[in-house]
XYZ file of N, CA and C in Angstrom:
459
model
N -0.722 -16.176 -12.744
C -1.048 -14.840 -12.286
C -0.653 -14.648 -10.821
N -1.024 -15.429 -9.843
C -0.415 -15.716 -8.023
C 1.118 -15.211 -8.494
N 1.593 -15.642 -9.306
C 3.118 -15.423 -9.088
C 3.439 -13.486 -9.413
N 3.065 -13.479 -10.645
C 2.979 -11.998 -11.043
C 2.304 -11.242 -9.859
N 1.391 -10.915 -9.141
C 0.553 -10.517 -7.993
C 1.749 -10.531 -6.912
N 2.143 -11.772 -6.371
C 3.411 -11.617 -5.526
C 4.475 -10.932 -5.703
N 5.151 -11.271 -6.644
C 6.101 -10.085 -7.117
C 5.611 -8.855 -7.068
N 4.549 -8.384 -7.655
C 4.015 -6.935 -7.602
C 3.918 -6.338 -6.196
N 3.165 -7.214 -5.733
C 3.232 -6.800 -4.409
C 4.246 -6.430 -3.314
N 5.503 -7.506 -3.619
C 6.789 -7.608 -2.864
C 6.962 -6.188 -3.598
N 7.191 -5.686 -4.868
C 8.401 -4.646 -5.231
C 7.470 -3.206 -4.718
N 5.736 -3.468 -4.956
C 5.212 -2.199 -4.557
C 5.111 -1.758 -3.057
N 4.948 -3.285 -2.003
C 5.069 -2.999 -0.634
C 6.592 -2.256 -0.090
N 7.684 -3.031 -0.721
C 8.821 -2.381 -0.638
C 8.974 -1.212 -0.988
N 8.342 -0.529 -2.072
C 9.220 0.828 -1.998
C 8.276 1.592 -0.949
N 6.798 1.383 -1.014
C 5.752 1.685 -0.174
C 6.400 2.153 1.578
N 6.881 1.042 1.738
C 7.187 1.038 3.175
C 8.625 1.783 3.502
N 9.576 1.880 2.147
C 10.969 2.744 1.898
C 10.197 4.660 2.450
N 9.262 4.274 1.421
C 8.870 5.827 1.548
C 8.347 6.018 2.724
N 7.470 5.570 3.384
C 7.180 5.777 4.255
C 7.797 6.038 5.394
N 8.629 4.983 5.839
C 9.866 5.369 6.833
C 10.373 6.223 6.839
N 10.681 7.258 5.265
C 11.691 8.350 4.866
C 10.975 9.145 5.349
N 9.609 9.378 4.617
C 8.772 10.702 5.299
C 8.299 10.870 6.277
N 8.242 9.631 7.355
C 8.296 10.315 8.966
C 9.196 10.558 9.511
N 10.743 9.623 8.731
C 11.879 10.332 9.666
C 12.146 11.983 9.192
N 11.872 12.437 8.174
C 12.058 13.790 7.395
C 11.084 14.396 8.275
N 10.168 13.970 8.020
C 8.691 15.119 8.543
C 8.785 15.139 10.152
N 9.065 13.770 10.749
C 9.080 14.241 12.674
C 10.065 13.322 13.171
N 10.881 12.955 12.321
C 12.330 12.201 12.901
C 12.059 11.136 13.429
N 10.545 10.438 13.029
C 10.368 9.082 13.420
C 11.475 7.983 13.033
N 11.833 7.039 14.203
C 12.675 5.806 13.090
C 11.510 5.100 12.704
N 12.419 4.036 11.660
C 11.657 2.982 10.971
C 10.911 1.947 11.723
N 11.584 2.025 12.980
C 11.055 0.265 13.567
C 9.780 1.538 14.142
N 9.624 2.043 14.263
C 8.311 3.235 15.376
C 7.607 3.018 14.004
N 7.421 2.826 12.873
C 6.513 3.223 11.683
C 5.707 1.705 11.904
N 6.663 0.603 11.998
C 6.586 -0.864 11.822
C 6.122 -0.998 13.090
N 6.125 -0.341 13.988
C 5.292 -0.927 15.258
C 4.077 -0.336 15.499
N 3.725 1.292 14.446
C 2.570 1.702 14.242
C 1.755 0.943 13.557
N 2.126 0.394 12.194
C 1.255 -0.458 11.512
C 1.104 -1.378 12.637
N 1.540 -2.269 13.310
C 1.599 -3.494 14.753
C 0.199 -2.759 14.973
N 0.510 -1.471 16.071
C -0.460 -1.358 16.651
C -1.834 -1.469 15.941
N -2.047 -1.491 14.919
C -3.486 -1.630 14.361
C -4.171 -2.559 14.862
N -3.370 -3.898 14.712
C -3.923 -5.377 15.611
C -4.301 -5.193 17.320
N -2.368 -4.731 17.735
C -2.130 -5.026 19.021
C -2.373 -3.795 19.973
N -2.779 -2.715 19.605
C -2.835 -1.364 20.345
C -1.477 -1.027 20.581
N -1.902 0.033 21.974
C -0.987 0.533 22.024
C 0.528 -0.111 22.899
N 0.001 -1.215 23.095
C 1.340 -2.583 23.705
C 2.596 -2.628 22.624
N 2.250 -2.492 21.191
C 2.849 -2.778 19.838
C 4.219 -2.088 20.352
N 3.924 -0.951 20.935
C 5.584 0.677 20.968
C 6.268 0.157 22.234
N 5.925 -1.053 22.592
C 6.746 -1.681 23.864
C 7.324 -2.869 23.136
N 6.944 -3.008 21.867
C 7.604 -4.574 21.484
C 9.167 -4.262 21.267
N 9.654 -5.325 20.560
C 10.838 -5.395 20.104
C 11.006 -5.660 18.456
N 11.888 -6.442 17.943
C 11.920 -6.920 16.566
C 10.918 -7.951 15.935
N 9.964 -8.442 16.945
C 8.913 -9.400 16.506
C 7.597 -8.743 16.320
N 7.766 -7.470 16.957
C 6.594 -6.482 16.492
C 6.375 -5.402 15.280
N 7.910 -5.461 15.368
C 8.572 -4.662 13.992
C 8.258 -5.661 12.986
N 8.623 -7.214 13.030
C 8.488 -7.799 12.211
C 6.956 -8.684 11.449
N 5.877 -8.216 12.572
C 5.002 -8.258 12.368
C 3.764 -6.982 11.616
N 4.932 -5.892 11.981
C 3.846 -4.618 11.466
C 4.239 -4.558 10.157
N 5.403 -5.203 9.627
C 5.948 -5.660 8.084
C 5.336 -6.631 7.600
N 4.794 -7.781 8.032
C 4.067 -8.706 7.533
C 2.713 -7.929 7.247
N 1.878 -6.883 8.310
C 0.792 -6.520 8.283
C 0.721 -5.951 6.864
N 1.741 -5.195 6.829
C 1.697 -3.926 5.292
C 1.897 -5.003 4.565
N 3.094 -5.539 3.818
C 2.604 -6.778 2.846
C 1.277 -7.673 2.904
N 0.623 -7.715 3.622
C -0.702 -8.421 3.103
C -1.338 -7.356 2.808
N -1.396 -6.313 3.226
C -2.274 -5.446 2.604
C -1.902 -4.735 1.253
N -0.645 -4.568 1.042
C -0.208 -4.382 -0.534
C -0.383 -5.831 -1.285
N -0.640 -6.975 -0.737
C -1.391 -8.179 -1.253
C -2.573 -8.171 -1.663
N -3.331 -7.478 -0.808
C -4.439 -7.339 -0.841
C -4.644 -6.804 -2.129
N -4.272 -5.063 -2.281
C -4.440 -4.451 -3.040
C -4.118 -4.193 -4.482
N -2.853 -5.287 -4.740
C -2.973 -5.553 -6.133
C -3.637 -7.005 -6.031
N -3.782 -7.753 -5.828
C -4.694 -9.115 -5.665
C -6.149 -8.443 -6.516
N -7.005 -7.408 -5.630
C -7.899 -6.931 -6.155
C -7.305 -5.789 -7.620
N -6.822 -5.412 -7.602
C -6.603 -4.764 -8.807
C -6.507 -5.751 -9.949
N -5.720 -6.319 -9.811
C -5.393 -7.524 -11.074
C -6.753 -8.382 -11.341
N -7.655 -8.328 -10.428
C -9.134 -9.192 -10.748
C -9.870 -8.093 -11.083
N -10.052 -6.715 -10.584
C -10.462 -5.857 -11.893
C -10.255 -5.694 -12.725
N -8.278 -5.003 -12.820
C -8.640 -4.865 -14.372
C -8.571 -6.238 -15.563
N -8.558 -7.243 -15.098
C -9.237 -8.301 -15.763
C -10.338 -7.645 -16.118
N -11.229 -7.499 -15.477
C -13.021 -7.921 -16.097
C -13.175 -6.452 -16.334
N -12.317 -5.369 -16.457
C -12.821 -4.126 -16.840
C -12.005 -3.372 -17.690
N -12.522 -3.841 -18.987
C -11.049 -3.667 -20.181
C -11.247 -2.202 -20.584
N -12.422 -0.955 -19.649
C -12.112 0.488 -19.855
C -10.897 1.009 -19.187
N -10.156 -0.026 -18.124
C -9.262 0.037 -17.676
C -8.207 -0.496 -18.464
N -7.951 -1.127 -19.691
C -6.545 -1.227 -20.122
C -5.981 -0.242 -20.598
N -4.735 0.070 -20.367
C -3.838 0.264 -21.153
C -3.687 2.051 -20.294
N -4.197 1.982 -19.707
C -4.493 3.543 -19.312
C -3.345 3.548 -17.769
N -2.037 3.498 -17.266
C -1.707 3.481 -16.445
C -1.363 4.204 -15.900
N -1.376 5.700 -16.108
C -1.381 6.825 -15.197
C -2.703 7.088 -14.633
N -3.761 6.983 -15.256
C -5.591 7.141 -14.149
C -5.160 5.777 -13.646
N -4.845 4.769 -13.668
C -5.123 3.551 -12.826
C -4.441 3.609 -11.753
N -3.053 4.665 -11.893
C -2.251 4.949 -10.599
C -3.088 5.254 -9.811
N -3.458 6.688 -10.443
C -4.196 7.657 -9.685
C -5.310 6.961 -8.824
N -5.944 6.036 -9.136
C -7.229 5.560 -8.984
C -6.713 4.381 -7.621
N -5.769 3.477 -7.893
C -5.265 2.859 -6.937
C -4.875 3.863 -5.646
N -3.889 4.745 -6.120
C -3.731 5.629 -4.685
C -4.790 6.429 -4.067
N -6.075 6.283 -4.745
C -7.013 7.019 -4.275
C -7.529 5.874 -3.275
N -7.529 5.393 -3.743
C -8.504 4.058 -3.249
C -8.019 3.515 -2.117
N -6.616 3.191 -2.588
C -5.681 2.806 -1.454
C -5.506 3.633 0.229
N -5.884 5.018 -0.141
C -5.906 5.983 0.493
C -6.857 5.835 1.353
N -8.330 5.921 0.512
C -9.359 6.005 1.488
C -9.668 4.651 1.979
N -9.255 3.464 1.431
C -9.555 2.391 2.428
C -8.646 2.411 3.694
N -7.835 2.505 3.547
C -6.569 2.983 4.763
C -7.310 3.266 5.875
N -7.699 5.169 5.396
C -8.104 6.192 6.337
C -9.688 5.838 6.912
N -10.510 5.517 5.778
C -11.554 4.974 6.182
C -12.160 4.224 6.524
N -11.560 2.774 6.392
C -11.728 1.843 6.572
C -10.687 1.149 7.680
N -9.921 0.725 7.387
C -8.487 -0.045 8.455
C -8.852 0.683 9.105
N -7.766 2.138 9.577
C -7.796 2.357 10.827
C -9.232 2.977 11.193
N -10.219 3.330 10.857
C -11.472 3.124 12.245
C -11.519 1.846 12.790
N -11.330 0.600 11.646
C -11.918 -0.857 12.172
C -10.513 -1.586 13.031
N -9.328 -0.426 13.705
C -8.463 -1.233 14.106
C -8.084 -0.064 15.613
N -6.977 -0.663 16.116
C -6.921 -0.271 17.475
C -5.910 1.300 17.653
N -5.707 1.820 15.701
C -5.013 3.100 15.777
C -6.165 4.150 16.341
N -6.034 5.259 16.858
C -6.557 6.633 17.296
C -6.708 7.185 15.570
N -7.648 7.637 15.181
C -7.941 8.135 13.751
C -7.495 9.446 14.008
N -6.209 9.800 13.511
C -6.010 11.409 13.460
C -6.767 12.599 12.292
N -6.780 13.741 13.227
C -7.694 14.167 12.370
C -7.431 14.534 10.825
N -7.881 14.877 9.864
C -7.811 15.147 8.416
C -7.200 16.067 8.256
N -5.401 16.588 7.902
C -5.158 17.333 6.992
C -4.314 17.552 5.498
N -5.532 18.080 4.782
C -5.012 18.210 3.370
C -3.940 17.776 2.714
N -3.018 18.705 3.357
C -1.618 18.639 2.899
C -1.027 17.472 3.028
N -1.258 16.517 4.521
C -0.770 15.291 4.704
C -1.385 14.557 4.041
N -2.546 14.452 3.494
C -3.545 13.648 2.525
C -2.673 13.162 1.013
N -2.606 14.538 0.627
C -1.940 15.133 -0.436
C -0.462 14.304 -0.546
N 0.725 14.360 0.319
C 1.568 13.652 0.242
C 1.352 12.222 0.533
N 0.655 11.537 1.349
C 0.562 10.230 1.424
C -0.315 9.558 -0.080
N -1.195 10.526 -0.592
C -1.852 10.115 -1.808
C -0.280 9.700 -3.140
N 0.502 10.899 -2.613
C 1.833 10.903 -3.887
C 2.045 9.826 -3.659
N 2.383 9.215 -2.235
C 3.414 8.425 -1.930
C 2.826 6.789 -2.558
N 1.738 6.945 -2.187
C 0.800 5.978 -2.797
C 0.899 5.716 -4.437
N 0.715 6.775 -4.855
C 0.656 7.009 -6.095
C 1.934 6.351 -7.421
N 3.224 6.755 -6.159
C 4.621 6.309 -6.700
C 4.653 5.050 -6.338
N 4.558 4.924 -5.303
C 5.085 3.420 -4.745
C 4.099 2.148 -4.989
N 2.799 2.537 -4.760
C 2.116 1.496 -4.943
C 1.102 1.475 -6.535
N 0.808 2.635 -6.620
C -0.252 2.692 -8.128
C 0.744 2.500 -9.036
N 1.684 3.513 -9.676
C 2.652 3.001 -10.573
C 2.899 1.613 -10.783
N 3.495 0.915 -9.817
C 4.064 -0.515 -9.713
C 3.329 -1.458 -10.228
N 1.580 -1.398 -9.372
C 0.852 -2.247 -9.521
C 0.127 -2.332 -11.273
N -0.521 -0.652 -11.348
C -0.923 -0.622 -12.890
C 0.268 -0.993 -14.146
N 1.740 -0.679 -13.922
C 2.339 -0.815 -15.103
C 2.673 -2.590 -14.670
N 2.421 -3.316 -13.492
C 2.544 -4.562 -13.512
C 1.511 -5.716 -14.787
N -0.170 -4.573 -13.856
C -1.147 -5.575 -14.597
C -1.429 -5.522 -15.987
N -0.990 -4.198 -16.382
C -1.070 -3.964 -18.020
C 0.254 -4.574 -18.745
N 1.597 -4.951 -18.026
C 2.387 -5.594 -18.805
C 1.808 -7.411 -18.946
N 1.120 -7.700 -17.343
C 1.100 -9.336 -17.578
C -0.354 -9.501 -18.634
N -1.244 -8.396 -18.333
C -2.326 -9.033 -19.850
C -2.434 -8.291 -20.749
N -1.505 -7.592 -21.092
C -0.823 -7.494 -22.437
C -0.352 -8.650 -22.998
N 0.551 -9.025 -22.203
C 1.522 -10.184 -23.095
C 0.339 -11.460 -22.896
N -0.226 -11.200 -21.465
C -1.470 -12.505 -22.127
C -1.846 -12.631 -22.964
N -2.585 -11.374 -23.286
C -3.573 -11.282 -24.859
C -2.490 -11.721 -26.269
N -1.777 -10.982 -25.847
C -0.474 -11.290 -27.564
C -0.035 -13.266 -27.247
N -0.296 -13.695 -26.437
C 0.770 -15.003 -26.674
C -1.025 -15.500 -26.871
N -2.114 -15.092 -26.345
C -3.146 -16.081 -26.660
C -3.325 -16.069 -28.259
């Protein structure tokens, strides 16, 4: 299962962090390494937007453990919560929800970002983005590996 979880994680952090880069350079012409030194700053404050490629390359390590994180825990739920099989469009939904508000509610108060204030609309697209990149990936991951668990047991 560690192996399936890694992979999931590698292909859902990747597109995760694709999108992301796209929709700040679209939405305020952010580059990519400014996205990768925002995640930084969570740890390092606001020193992170003075780094170089080791801060970039650390605000990339940050987001992969946390798309670690988040199918890690998914895959040990929907183990033990079989109202969750087979259902992988609510499990999207439910991951990007989740994913969402631990983000907003959790990480960044408990880290060194400025909590911007709440709007809708930006909610709304980062929930999609979530939704595509990371819920999709992760739910059609854990319902293919215990599926085929259950059939080879």
């Amino acid at each position: 299962m560690a192996k399936r979880i890694f992979i999931t994680a590698l292909v859902a952090g990747t597109l995760d962090i694709i999108a992301a880069c796209l929709q700040a350079y679209i939405s305020r012409g952010t580059a990519p390494g400014t996205v990768l030194k925002y995640i930084a700053s969570g740890v390092l404050g606001k020193d992170a937007f003075a780094g170089g490629a080791g801060i970039m390359l650390l605000g990339l390590l940050f987001h992969f453990l946390i798309a670690t994180a988040c199918t890690m825990v998914f895959f040990i739920v929907y183990k033990r919560m079989k109202i969750l099989h087979g259902k992988i469009l609510l499990n999207s939904i439910l991951i990007a929800i989740t994913a969402w508000t631990v983000t907003t509610q959790v990480i960044i108060p408990l880290s060194e970002i400025q909590k911007p204030p709440f709007q809708f609309n930006k909610a709304l697209i980062a929930i999609a983005i979530l939704f595509v990149c990371i819920g999709l990936p992760i739910a059609i991951s854990a319902n293919n590996y215990f599926y085929k668990s259950k059939q080879m047991a």
